[in-house]
Short mmCIF file of C-alpha atoms in Angstrom, two decimals:
data_model
loop_
_atom_site.label_atom_id
_atom_site.label_comp_id
_atom_site.label_asym_id
_atom_site.label_seq_id
_atom_site.Cartn_x
_atom_site.Cartn_y
_atom_site.Cartn_z
CA MET K 1 0.04 0.02 0.06
CA ARG K 2 1.43 3.49 -0.94
CA PRO K 3 1.32 5.83 2.00
CA PHE K 4 -0.37 9.22 1.76
CA CYS K 5 2.43 11.11 3.99
CA ALA K 6 5.06 10.51 6.57
CA ALA K 7 4.09 12.00 10.00
CA ILE K 8 6.98 12.89 12.40
CA ASP K 9 6.54 14.04 16.09
CA TRP K 10 10.34 15.32 16.92
CA GLY K 11 10.89 16.03 20.29
CA THR K 12 13.92 17.26 22.33
CA SER K 13 14.98 13.67 23.29
CA ASN K 14 12.77 11.35 21.06
CA PHE K 15 11.78 10.98 17.48
CA ARG K 16 8.58 9.15 16.16
CA LEU K 17 7.73 8.74 12.63
CA TRP K 18 4.43 7.17 11.02
CA LEU K 19 3.77 6.14 7.36
CA LEU K 20 -0.02 7.12 7.15
CA ASP K 21 -2.52 5.99 4.55
CA GLY K 22 -5.29 8.40 2.95
CA ASN K 23 -7.68 7.80 5.98
CA GLY K 24 -4.94 8.40 8.56
CA GLY K 25 -4.29 4.69 9.40
CA VAL K 26 -0.77 3.43 10.20
CA ILE K 27 0.96 1.54 7.61
CA ASP K 28 4.33 1.26 9.29
CA GLU K 29 5.99 3.16 12.15
CA THR K 30 9.45 3.66 13.88
CA SER K 31 10.81 5.59 16.99
CA SER K 32 14.31 6.23 18.33
CA ALA K 33 16.20 8.54 20.71
CA ASP K 34 17.05 10.86 17.66
CA GLY K 35 15.72 14.00 19.55
CA ILE K 36 17.05 17.43 18.38
CA LEU K 37 19.70 17.27 21.13
CA LYS K 38 21.27 14.67 19.06
CA CYS K 39 21.10 16.35 15.88
CA GLY K 40 23.50 18.75 14.50
CA ILE K 41 21.92 21.40 12.16
CA ASP K 42 23.20 19.39 9.04
CA GLU K 43 22.05 16.18 10.58
CA PHE K 44 18.07 16.42 10.35
CA GLU K 45 17.51 15.53 6.75
CA GLN K 46 20.03 12.47 7.11
CA VAL K 47 18.11 11.31 10.21
CA THR K 48 14.86 11.80 8.37
CA GLU K 49 15.89 9.90 5.24
CA THR K 50 17.39 7.11 7.24
CA HIS K 51 14.06 6.35 8.93
CA LEU K 52 12.16 6.71 6.08
CA ALA K 53 14.32 4.45 4.01
CA GLU K 54 14.18 1.83 6.77
CA LEU K 55 10.45 1.72 6.26
CA GLY K 56 10.68 1.55 2.37
CA ALA K 57 8.80 5.10 1.94
CA PRO K 58 8.84 6.36 -1.68
CA ALA K 59 11.38 8.98 -2.71
CA ASP K 60 8.63 11.61 -3.28
CA LEU K 61 6.54 11.01 -0.24
CA PRO K 62 5.65 14.22 1.78
CA VAL K 63 6.51 14.62 5.26
CA ILE K 64 4.65 16.80 8.12
CA ILE K 65 6.49 17.39 11.39
CA SER K 66 5.61 18.73 14.59
CA GLY K 67 7.52 19.64 17.81
CA MET K 68 11.02 20.84 18.40
CA ALA K 69 12.28 20.43 14.91
CA GLY K 70 10.58 23.80 14.38
CA SER K 71 12.41 25.51 17.19
CA ARG K 72 15.43 27.81 16.69
CA GLN K 73 17.65 24.99 17.38
CA GLY K 74 16.00 22.62 15.13
CA TRP K 75 15.85 21.91 11.31
CA ALA K 76 13.97 25.13 10.19
CA GLU K 77 12.45 27.60 12.52
CA ALA K 78 8.79 27.62 12.37
CA ARG K 79 7.82 30.59 14.34
CA TYR K 80 5.35 30.80 16.98
CA ILE K 81 1.94 32.24 16.14
CA ASP K 82 0.24 34.38 18.89
CA THR K 83 -3.05 33.57 20.89
CA PRO K 84 -5.64 33.83 20.08
CA ALA K 85 -4.16 31.04 17.76
CA ALA K 86 -6.53 29.44 15.19
CA LEU K 87 -5.59 25.80 14.95
CA ASP K 88 -6.25 26.20 11.16
CA ASP K 89 -3.41 28.70 11.19
CA VAL K 90 -0.98 26.19 12.57
CA VAL K 91 -1.52 24.32 9.51
CA ARG K 92 -1.83 27.28 7.09
CA LEU K 93 1.49 28.83 8.51
CA ALA K 94 3.61 25.57 8.49
CA VAL K 95 7.19 26.30 7.10
CA SER K 96 8.86 24.48 4.18
CA VAL K 97 12.17 23.18 4.43
CA PRO K 98 13.37 24.45 1.29
CA THR K 99 16.83 22.43 1.13
CA ALA K 100 15.31 19.19 1.55
CA ARG K 101 14.93 16.64 -1.38
CA ARG K 102 11.36 16.07 -0.77
CA SER K 103 8.41 18.26 0.34
CA ILE K 104 8.74 18.74 4.04
CA LEU K 105 6.52 20.82 6.27
CA ILE K 106 7.12 21.90 9.77
CA LEU K 107 4.24 23.08 11.96
CA PRO K 108 4.58 26.19 14.07
CA GLY K 109 4.13 26.36 17.97
CA ILE K 110 1.91 28.89 19.81
CA ALA K 111 3.30 31.92 21.90
CA GLN K 112 1.00 33.71 24.52
CA ARG K 113 2.86 37.22 24.24
CA ASP K 114 1.58 38.58 27.58
CA ALA K 115 4.32 40.14 29.55
CA LYS K 116 2.23 39.30 32.81
CA ARG K 117 1.88 35.39 31.70
CA PRO K 118 4.36 34.69 28.94
CA ASP K 119 4.19 31.10 27.67
CA VAL K 120 5.05 29.04 24.77
CA MET K 121 4.12 25.33 23.43
CA ARG K 122 5.48 23.40 20.61
CA GLY K 123 4.20 20.00 19.93
CA GLU K 124 1.00 20.22 22.19
CA GLU K 125 -0.62 22.27 19.55
CA THR K 126 -0.84 19.39 17.06
CA GLN K 127 -2.41 16.98 19.82
CA LEU K 128 -5.08 19.84 19.96
CA ILE K 129 -5.58 19.76 16.24
CA GLY K 130 -5.98 15.80 16.85
CA VAL K 131 -8.55 16.23 19.47
CA ALA K 132 -10.13 19.59 19.36
CA ALA K 133 -10.51 20.23 15.62
CA SER K 134 -13.01 23.30 15.42
CA GLY K 135 -14.74 22.90 18.69
CA ASP K 136 -14.31 24.41 22.46
CA MET K 137 -12.35 22.25 25.12
CA LEU K 138 -10.13 22.63 28.34
CA ALA K 139 -7.33 20.39 27.87
CA CYS K 140 -4.75 19.07 30.32
CA ILE K 141 -1.48 17.89 28.49
CA PRO K 142 0.66 16.33 31.43
CA GLY K 143 4.61 15.78 30.55
CA THR K 144 7.72 17.51 31.51
CA HIS K 145 6.17 20.76 31.01
CA SER K 146 2.53 20.23 31.54
CA LYS K 147 0.14 22.51 29.66
CA TRP K 148 -3.38 23.39 30.46
CA VAL K 149 -5.25 24.96 27.49
CA GLN K 150 -8.40 26.75 26.84
CA VAL K 151 -9.80 26.15 23.20
CA LYS K 152 -12.87 28.27 21.97
CA ALA K 153 -14.19 27.76 18.55
CA GLY K 154 -11.08 26.22 17.24
CA LYS K 155 -8.85 28.92 18.84
CA VAL K 156 -6.11 28.67 21.64
CA THR K 157 -7.28 31.60 23.69
CA GLU K 158 -4.93 31.03 26.46
CA PHE K 159 -2.66 28.40 28.25
CA TYR K 160 -0.60 27.66 31.25
CA THR K 161 2.73 25.73 31.57
CA PHE K 162 3.52 23.86 34.80
CA LEU K 163 7.04 22.37 35.34
CA THR K 164 5.49 19.39 37.16
CA GLY K 165 7.29 16.78 35.31
CA GLU K 166 10.67 18.52 35.41
CA LEU K 167 10.51 19.39 39.06
CA TYR K 168 9.71 15.60 39.87
CA SER K 169 12.89 14.86 37.83
CA VAL K 170 15.15 17.31 39.48
CA ILE K 171 14.00 16.92 43.11
CA SER K 172 14.11 13.13 42.85
CA ARG K 173 17.62 13.15 41.53
CA ASN K 174 19.27 16.33 42.79
CA SER K 175 17.78 17.19 45.97
CA ILE K 176 18.03 15.73 49.53
CA LEU K 177 14.74 13.67 48.67
CA ARG K 178 16.91 11.45 46.35
CA HIS K 179 17.22 9.43 49.56
CA ALA K 180 13.62 9.10 50.03
CA VAL K 181 12.17 8.46 46.47
CA ASP K 182 12.24 5.06 45.22
CA THR K 183 11.22 5.58 41.53
CA ASP K 184 10.46 2.14 40.74
CA HIS K 185 7.59 2.04 43.16
CA LEU K 186 4.45 4.18 43.25
CA ASP K 187 2.08 3.59 46.12
CA ASP K 188 -1.55 4.29 45.11
CA ASP K 189 -2.70 5.03 48.80
CA ALA K 190 0.20 7.45 49.19
CA PHE K 191 -0.31 9.03 45.94
CA GLU K 192 -3.96 9.86 46.59
CA THR K 193 -3.38 11.07 50.25
CA ALA K 194 -0.62 13.24 48.81
CA VAL K 195 -3.03 14.66 46.18
CA ALA K 196 -5.64 15.58 48.58
CA GLU K 197 -3.36 17.28 50.83
CA ALA K 198 -1.94 19.50 47.99
CA LEU K 199 -5.44 20.16 46.90
CA ARG K 200 -6.36 21.42 50.57
CA ASP K 201 -3.24 23.60 51.04
CA PRO K 202 -1.15 23.96 48.02
CA GLY K 203 0.86 26.94 49.47
CA CYS K 204 2.56 24.57 51.98
CA LEU K 205 4.30 22.63 48.98
CA THR K 206 7.71 23.23 49.93
CA ALA K 207 7.20 22.07 53.71
CA SER K 208 5.06 19.17 52.48
CA LEU K 209 7.91 18.05 50.16
CA PHE K 210 10.58 17.99 53.14
CA SER K 211 8.07 16.03 55.21
CA ILE K 212 8.87 13.20 52.48
CA ARG K 213 12.39 12.82 54.12
CA ALA K 214 11.33 13.65 57.71
CA GLY K 215 8.56 11.24 57.92
CA GLN K 216 10.62 8.26 56.63
CA LEU K 217 13.60 9.39 58.92
CA LEU K 218 11.26 9.43 61.92
CA GLY K 219 9.40 6.23 61.03
CA PHE K 220 6.05 7.64 60.24
CA THR K 221 5.90 6.86 56.66
CA ASN K 222 6.81 3.89 54.37
CA PRO K 223 10.12 3.92 52.95
CA GLY K 224 8.64 2.91 49.78
CA SER K 225 6.08 5.61 49.37
CA GLY K 226 8.49 8.52 48.52
CA ALA K 227 7.98 8.56 44.99
CA ALA K 228 4.09 8.29 45.21
CA ARG K 229 4.06 11.28 47.85
CA LEU K 230 6.40 13.28 45.74
CA SER K 231 4.37 12.85 42.44
CA GLY K 232 0.86 13.39 44.32
CA LEU K 233 2.15 16.62 45.89
CA LEU K 234 3.35 18.04 42.57
CA ILE K 235 0.35 17.02 40.43
CA GLY K 236 -2.02 17.94 42.99
CA CYS K 237 -0.49 21.40 43.35
CA GLU K 238 -0.80 21.61 39.48
CA ILE K 239 -4.33 20.63 39.59
CA ALA K 240 -5.20 23.08 42.56
CA ALA K 241 -4.02 25.94 40.52
CA ALA K 242 -5.67 24.95 37.27
CA SER K 243 -8.90 24.48 39.23
CA LYS K 244 -8.51 27.99 40.43
CA LEU K 245 -8.17 29.31 37.03
CA TYR K 246 -10.99 27.20 35.22
CA GLY K 247 -13.02 25.68 38.07
CA HIS K 248 -14.54 21.97 38.47
CA SER K 249 -17.79 22.63 36.23
CA ARG K 250 -16.30 21.74 32.94
CA THR K 251 -15.25 18.42 31.54
CA THR K 252 -11.31 18.28 31.36
CA ASN K 253 -9.84 16.65 28.49
CA LEU K 254 -6.77 14.83 29.53
CA ILE K 255 -4.42 14.15 26.61
CA ALA K 256 -2.06 11.60 27.93
CA SER K 257 -0.76 8.12 27.68
CA GLY K 258 0.29 5.10 30.09
CA LYS K 259 0.92 5.53 33.72
CA LEU K 260 0.98 9.38 33.38
CA ALA K 261 -2.58 9.25 32.10
CA GLU K 262 -3.82 7.13 35.16
CA LEU K 263 -2.00 9.31 37.64
CA TYR K 264 -3.70 12.52 36.19
CA ARG K 265 -7.07 10.75 35.87
CA THR K 266 -7.03 9.71 39.57
CA ALA K 267 -5.73 13.14 40.82
CA LEU K 268 -8.51 15.07 38.48
CA ALA K 269 -11.22 12.81 40.02
CA ILE K 270 -10.02 13.56 43.37
CA ALA K 271 -10.45 17.13 42.71
CA GLY K 272 -13.87 16.86 41.45
CA HIS K 273 -13.24 17.12 37.80
CA ARG K 274 -15.20 15.18 34.92
CA VAL K 275 -12.59 13.73 32.74
CA ARG K 276 -12.32 12.70 29.19
CA ILE K 277 -9.21 10.73 28.38
CA HIS K 278 -7.55 11.00 24.83
CA ASP K 279 -4.42 9.11 24.08
CA ALA K 280 -1.57 11.47 23.54
CA LEU K 281 0.32 9.25 20.78
CA GLN K 282 -3.12 8.95 18.87
CA ALA K 283 -3.73 12.75 19.29
CA SER K 284 -0.34 13.56 17.90
CA ARG K 285 -0.66 11.26 15.09
CA ARG K 286 -4.20 12.28 14.29
CA GLY K 287 -3.30 15.99 14.30
CA LEU K 288 -0.26 15.44 12.05
CA TRP K 289 -2.37 13.42 9.42
CA ILE K 290 -5.21 16.32 9.50
CA ALA K 291 -2.50 18.82 8.81
CA ALA K 292 -0.95 16.77 6.06
CA ARG K 293 -4.36 16.16 4.53
CA GLN K 294 -5.05 19.98 4.39
CA SER K 295 -1.55 20.63 3.32
CA PHE K 296 -0.86 17.77 0.72
CA SER K 297 -4.23 16.90 -0.88
CA ASN K 298 -5.17 17.75 -4.37
CA ASP K 299 -8.90 17.81 -3.25
CA PRO K 300 -9.98 21.44 -3.29
CA ALA K 301 -12.93 20.30 -0.72
CA VAL K 302 -10.50 19.59 1.99
CA ARG K 303 -10.29 22.99 3.50
CA LYS K 304 -11.05 22.41 7.35
CA LEU K 305 -9.65 20.57 10.27
CA GLY K 306 -11.51 17.66 11.60
#
């Protein structure tokens, strides 16, 4: 079967490529650790062509890319578009790579140019295309830098980034709490208790964090509960802030996969949110396919996302 396009989610640390048919179905796929941190400025095309060749992709197959390949340190800079940002414009303003041997488009990110609340996203906008299309939604996209995004009538009107995942990594590896965190074990009860604690009093986060170590030293807590408690406190504080911003009355669209999806689903339920889960990889893939269909299709009727 001849693919319609290749779709690439190119992150800081990881690379994922799908060959997609005309209906967005996966013909073949591959992934690697070839994130942009491993690619010199002259290596992006080589990495792309190597992966395409491994999957037997035709030489003239067009490619659509989202993520950090469009950053200043990436293959070709796809400048941010400003909020309120129409998801249609993310596709319309895609940047072509003029030096590439085939047709390659890179999708731009979105910027919130507000001196009081500056923020940026790159990659999450493609997931929103895959989930939101032209509708309204409140989205939570967990990760190293978790995003809470408000979409109205197909436009990203505002968003917030929380360093939840990065804080977990830094604290668990480089702080005094590294002695109290077993990253291979996650106690469900300890996680839920920590989430509830953070929701009640998010302002005491730093004190609550130190109690992870003190509680173990003094014999009040299970030594194996440190990772769960750290995760629960950080996620709980994130959700407490988001709940203050957006309330609890709307459905929260959780765009996540695997264990992270389960942790956030549990924490959001404790906070009283109604949750609708969307698989993160599927959202990225569908968003890329929608963008490719609009960009590469010869059918003039293909004008809208969705």
